Amino acid sequence: MIMVTVNDKMQKNYRYELSEPEGENFAVDFKPELTPKQMLEMGVFEGHYLNDCQNEFPSEWFKSAKISINYPDVECNLFGVKSRQPLSVWRKKGWIIEPDPRGWFQWYCRYYMGRRIKGVDDVQIKRWKSFRRHKAQIEKHCVLLDMECRKKQRQALLQWAYDPIF
C-alpha cells in the first residue's frame, strides 16, 4: 500500500491510498484517450493548473509539460485559446467534487496514479462520458483534421482526456 500526502495551496495534510498500479485497472466504462502526461505535454489549462502541486505527481509528467509559472498563458494551450472558466465558476456550478478541489483533471491525475474512491469515481466518470458530446459536434461540423475548426471545443476535449486531433 502506498500513501500519498498532499500539502499545497488548496489542501493541507490530505492523504490518499494508491490501491491500483499507475495507469491500470480503470473502470470498464472509462477509457480516456490521453494520459495526464500526454495532456500536460500537449498543453492544457494555460500551463497553470498543477504548478504548486507537482510534488504529488510523477516528475516524468512535467519534464516536457507546457508550464507557465507566474500566470495562466493561453500560448501554453495546444490550440492557443482560452477554454476554461475560473475556479469560482466551477464551484458555483457544483463541478468541484471533494476531495479534489481543483476539479476533474486533478481527480483524473489521482485516479490514473491508482487512487480509487467509490462514488466519487462514478460521478467523475459519468461527467467524462457526457463530455464526449463535444467530440461528436466536431465530427459533425468539421472537415477531418481541420485544426482551425472549433479550437475552443478541441482544447476543452483535450482537457478532458479526449484526443482533439482525429
Short mmCIF file of C-alpha atoms in Angstrom, two decimals:
data_model
loop_
_atom_site.label_atom_id
_atom_site.label_comp_id
_atom_site.label_asym_id
_atom_site.label_seq_id
_atom_site.Cartn_x
_atom_site.Cartn_y
_atom_site.Cartn_z
CA MET A 1 0.00 0.00 0.00
CA ILE A 2 1.33 3.41 -0.98
CA MET A 3 0.06 6.51 0.81
CA VAL A 4 0.32 9.99 -0.70
CA THR A 5 0.23 13.10 1.48
CA VAL A 6 -0.75 16.37 -0.15
CA ASN A 7 0.35 19.78 1.11
CA ASP A 8 -0.24 22.55 -1.41
CA LYS A 9 -2.15 25.84 -1.66
CA MET A 10 -5.53 24.11 -1.75
CA GLN A 11 -5.07 21.08 0.50
CA LYS A 12 -3.16 20.54 3.72
CA ASN A 13 -2.41 17.07 5.08
CA TYR A 14 -4.81 15.35 2.68
CA ARG A 15 -3.85 11.67 2.46
CA TYR A 16 -4.90 9.04 -0.02
CA GLU A 17 -4.01 5.47 -0.82
CA LEU A 18 -2.87 4.19 -4.21
CA SER A 19 -4.69 0.88 -4.47
CA GLU A 20 -4.10 0.16 -8.18
CA PRO A 21 -0.99 0.25 -10.37
CA GLU A 22 -0.43 3.53 -12.23
CA GLY A 23 -2.44 3.69 -15.45
CA GLU A 24 -4.14 0.33 -14.91
CA ASN A 25 -7.38 -1.26 -13.75
CA PHE A 26 -9.70 1.56 -14.79
CA ALA A 27 -13.46 1.16 -14.60
CA VAL A 28 -14.69 -0.74 -17.66
CA ASP A 29 -16.62 2.27 -18.98
CA PHE A 30 -13.71 4.72 -18.51
CA LYS A 31 -11.36 4.73 -21.49
CA PRO A 32 -9.52 8.08 -21.61
CA GLU A 33 -7.68 8.64 -24.86
CA LEU A 34 -4.78 10.51 -23.25
CA THR A 35 -2.69 10.16 -20.11
CA PRO A 36 -2.12 13.12 -17.77
CA LYS A 37 1.50 13.27 -19.01
CA GLN A 38 0.36 13.48 -22.65
CA MET A 39 -2.17 16.18 -21.77
CA LEU A 40 0.44 18.28 -19.97
CA GLU A 41 2.87 17.92 -22.86
CA MET A 42 0.24 18.91 -25.42
CA GLY A 43 -0.73 21.99 -23.41
CA VAL A 44 -3.70 22.31 -21.08
CA PHE A 45 -5.19 24.83 -18.65
CA GLU A 46 -2.96 27.64 -19.88
CA GLY A 47 0.04 25.90 -18.31
CA HIS A 48 -1.01 26.99 -14.84
CA TYR A 49 -3.07 24.19 -13.31
CA LEU A 50 -0.79 21.98 -11.22
CA ASN A 51 2.10 24.37 -10.60
CA ASP A 52 2.06 24.25 -6.80
CA CYS A 53 1.40 20.52 -6.51
CA GLN A 54 3.89 18.92 -8.87
CA ASN A 55 5.45 17.01 -5.96
CA GLU A 56 2.26 14.96 -5.69
CA PHE A 57 2.64 13.51 -9.19
CA PRO A 58 5.43 11.70 -11.06
CA SER A 59 8.18 14.13 -12.08
CA GLU A 60 8.21 12.49 -15.52
CA TRP A 61 4.81 14.08 -16.20
CA PHE A 62 6.37 17.54 -16.04
CA LYS A 63 9.65 17.09 -17.95
CA SER A 64 8.13 18.19 -21.27
CA ALA A 65 4.96 19.81 -19.95
CA LYS A 66 3.94 23.25 -21.16
CA ILE A 67 4.05 25.22 -17.91
CA SER A 68 3.51 28.89 -17.11
CA ILE A 69 4.82 29.57 -13.62
CA ASN A 70 3.58 33.09 -12.83
CA TYR A 71 0.26 33.38 -14.65
CA PRO A 72 -2.10 31.48 -16.98
CA ASP A 73 -0.84 31.79 -20.56
CA VAL A 74 -3.09 30.74 -23.46
CA GLU A 75 0.04 30.22 -25.58
CA CYS A 76 0.72 27.13 -23.45
CA ASN A 77 -2.56 25.60 -24.65
CA LEU A 78 -2.30 23.32 -27.68
CA PHE A 79 -4.79 25.41 -29.63
CA GLY A 80 -3.64 28.79 -28.25
CA VAL A 81 -7.11 29.67 -26.98
CA LYS A 82 -8.61 30.15 -23.53
CA SER A 83 -11.05 27.38 -22.83
CA ARG A 84 -11.66 27.34 -19.14
CA GLN A 85 -13.64 29.22 -16.56
CA PRO A 86 -12.38 30.43 -13.19
CA LEU A 87 -12.48 28.02 -10.27
CA SER A 88 -15.15 30.23 -8.67
CA VAL A 89 -17.50 29.36 -11.56
CA TRP A 90 -16.72 25.65 -11.21
CA ARG A 91 -17.62 25.84 -7.51
CA LYS A 92 -20.81 27.80 -8.13
CA LYS A 93 -21.97 25.25 -10.72
CA GLY A 94 -21.19 22.31 -8.44
CA TRP A 95 -18.44 20.94 -10.68
CA ILE A 96 -15.95 20.60 -7.81
CA ILE A 97 -16.31 17.24 -6.14
CA GLU A 98 -14.36 16.67 -2.95
CA PRO A 99 -11.73 15.58 -2.25
CA ASP A 100 -10.40 17.18 -5.46
CA PRO A 101 -10.63 20.97 -5.06
CA ARG A 102 -9.06 21.62 -8.48
CA GLY A 103 -11.70 19.67 -10.37
CA TRP A 104 -11.88 16.86 -12.89
CA PHE A 105 -8.26 16.88 -14.06
CA GLN A 106 -6.96 16.62 -10.51
CA TRP A 107 -9.34 13.71 -9.96
CA TYR A 108 -8.10 12.09 -13.20
CA CYS A 109 -4.43 12.50 -12.24
CA ARG A 110 -5.07 10.86 -8.88
CA TYR A 111 -7.22 8.12 -10.44
CA TYR A 112 -4.52 7.48 -13.06
CA MET A 113 -1.93 7.14 -10.28
CA GLY A 114 -4.09 4.47 -8.63
CA ARG A 115 -6.41 6.18 -6.14
CA ARG A 116 -9.95 4.80 -6.12
CA ILE A 117 -12.91 6.31 -4.28
CA LYS A 118 -16.25 4.61 -4.77
CA GLY A 119 -18.96 7.12 -5.54
CA VAL A 120 -16.58 9.96 -6.43
CA ASP A 121 -15.08 7.90 -9.27
CA ASP A 122 -18.55 7.01 -10.56
CA VAL A 123 -19.61 10.67 -10.69
CA GLN A 124 -16.40 11.83 -12.39
CA ILE A 125 -16.51 9.02 -14.96
CA LYS A 126 -20.12 9.92 -15.74
CA ARG A 127 -19.06 13.55 -16.27
CA TRP A 128 -16.21 12.41 -18.56
CA LYS A 129 -18.58 10.25 -20.61
CA SER A 130 -21.04 13.13 -21.04
CA PHE A 131 -18.24 15.34 -22.38
CA ARG A 132 -17.99 13.03 -25.41
CA ARG A 133 -20.81 15.08 -26.95
CA HIS A 134 -18.25 17.77 -27.81
CA LYS A 135 -16.25 15.32 -29.89
CA ALA A 136 -19.44 14.38 -31.73
CA GLN A 137 -20.03 18.06 -32.55
CA ILE A 138 -16.56 18.42 -34.04
CA GLU A 139 -17.00 15.21 -36.04
CA LYS A 140 -20.32 16.55 -37.35
CA HIS A 141 -19.27 20.12 -38.19
CA CYS A 142 -15.55 20.00 -39.10
CA VAL A 143 -13.59 18.69 -42.04
CA LEU A 144 -11.26 15.88 -40.99
CA LEU A 145 -8.00 17.23 -39.45
CA ASP A 146 -9.04 20.90 -39.76
CA MET A 147 -7.45 22.09 -36.52
CA GLU A 148 -8.79 25.61 -37.03
CA CYS A 149 -12.37 24.34 -36.76
CA ARG A 150 -13.79 24.65 -33.22
CA LYS A 151 -10.50 25.32 -31.49
CA LYS A 152 -12.07 26.07 -28.10
CA GLN A 153 -14.05 22.85 -28.24
CA ARG A 154 -10.94 20.89 -29.23
CA GLN A 155 -8.96 22.46 -26.36
CA ALA A 156 -11.76 21.53 -23.97
CA LEU A 157 -11.73 17.94 -25.25
CA LEU A 158 -8.00 17.77 -24.59
CA GLN A 159 -8.61 18.95 -21.02
CA TRP A 160 -10.98 16.00 -20.56
CA ALA A 161 -8.50 13.37 -21.85
CA TYR A 162 -10.08 13.08 -25.29
CA ASP A 163 -7.76 13.26 -28.30
CA PRO A 164 -8.69 16.52 -30.05
CA ILE A 165 -6.82 15.56 -33.22
CA PHE A 166 -8.84 12.96 -35.09
#
